[in-house]
Amino acid sequence: MEPGTSEVADTAGTDTNSADTETTDSDTTDTDTTEESDSYKGIKAGNSITISGGTFNINSSDDAIHSDGDVLISDGDITISTGDDGIHAENQVDIENGTIVIETSYEGIEGYYIYIYDGDVSV
């Protein structure tokens, strides 16, 4: 994986908020908890974010999902409450499938290009 790239796959039961990110891999018993106080974003990456499954409940004061490049969501159940952007990509947002509910936001989905191919998206 390239530096600045985040890939999130099949992380059922993951709850993300503005201060803590907890990712549980369903194939192992290990839990990795990272506290980050420098950002109020839920999930962020320098290059790209790929979400290919899992359940996410993100409550953040800044962008819930933020990439300086691209965001690809190919599946998953994502619920977002944020004070800024629900999903933000400097370049391209691709939603191929999944259920995305953006309950509160300043801007729901922001990107230079936004493509929604399938799925259930509510902003």
Short mmCIF file of C-alpha atoms in Angstrom, two decimals, residues 40-43 58-68 71 78-90 93 100-112 114 123:
data_model
loop_
_atom_site.label_atom_id
_atom_site.label_comp_id
_atom_site.label_asym_id
_atom_site.label_seq_id
_atom_site.Cartn_x
_atom_site.Cartn_y
_atom_site.Cartn_z
CA TYR A 40 -11.32 16.04 14.15
CA LYS A 41 -11.88 14.06 10.95
CA GLY A 42 -13.37 10.56 11.25
CA ILE A 43 -11.36 8.68 8.60
CA ILE A 58 -19.01 8.13 12.27
CA ASN A 59 -19.67 11.18 14.43
CA SER A 60 -17.11 13.92 13.79
CA SER A 61 -16.89 17.68 14.06
CA ASP A 62 -14.89 17.91 10.81
CA ASP A 63 -15.13 15.75 7.65
CA ALA A 64 -16.36 12.22 8.39
CA ILE A 65 -14.47 10.60 5.47
CA HIS A 66 -11.68 12.76 3.99
CA SER A 67 -9.09 12.06 1.30
CA ASP A 68 -6.65 14.42 -0.37
CA VAL A 71 -12.65 7.92 -2.08
CA ILE A 78 -22.10 3.84 6.72
CA THR A 79 -23.96 6.29 8.98
CA ILE A 80 -22.51 9.80 9.27
CA SER A 81 -23.15 12.82 11.50
CA THR A 82 -20.67 15.64 11.00
CA GLY A 83 -20.19 19.37 11.36
CA ASP A 84 -18.58 19.63 7.92
CA ASP A 85 -18.42 17.27 4.90
CA GLY A 86 -19.93 13.79 5.08
CA ILE A 87 -17.61 12.45 2.35
CA HIS A 88 -14.83 14.66 0.95
CA ALA A 89 -12.32 13.90 -1.82
CA GLU A 90 -10.11 16.50 -3.44
CA VAL A 93 -15.74 10.08 -5.05
CA ILE A 100 -24.76 5.47 3.12
CA VAL A 101 -26.85 7.67 5.41
CA ILE A 102 -25.55 11.19 6.02
CA GLU A 103 -27.78 12.38 8.86
CA THR A 104 -26.20 15.80 9.43
CA SER A 105 -23.51 17.71 7.54
CA TYR A 106 -22.57 21.10 6.13
CA GLU A 107 -21.89 19.54 2.71
CA GLY A 108 -23.06 15.94 2.16
CA ILE A 109 -20.67 14.69 -0.54
CA GLU A 110 -17.91 16.89 -1.95
CA GLY A 111 -15.44 16.12 -4.72
CA TYR A 112 -14.23 17.39 -8.07
CA ILE A 114 -18.77 12.44 -7.88
CA VAL A 123 -28.05 12.92 2.26
#
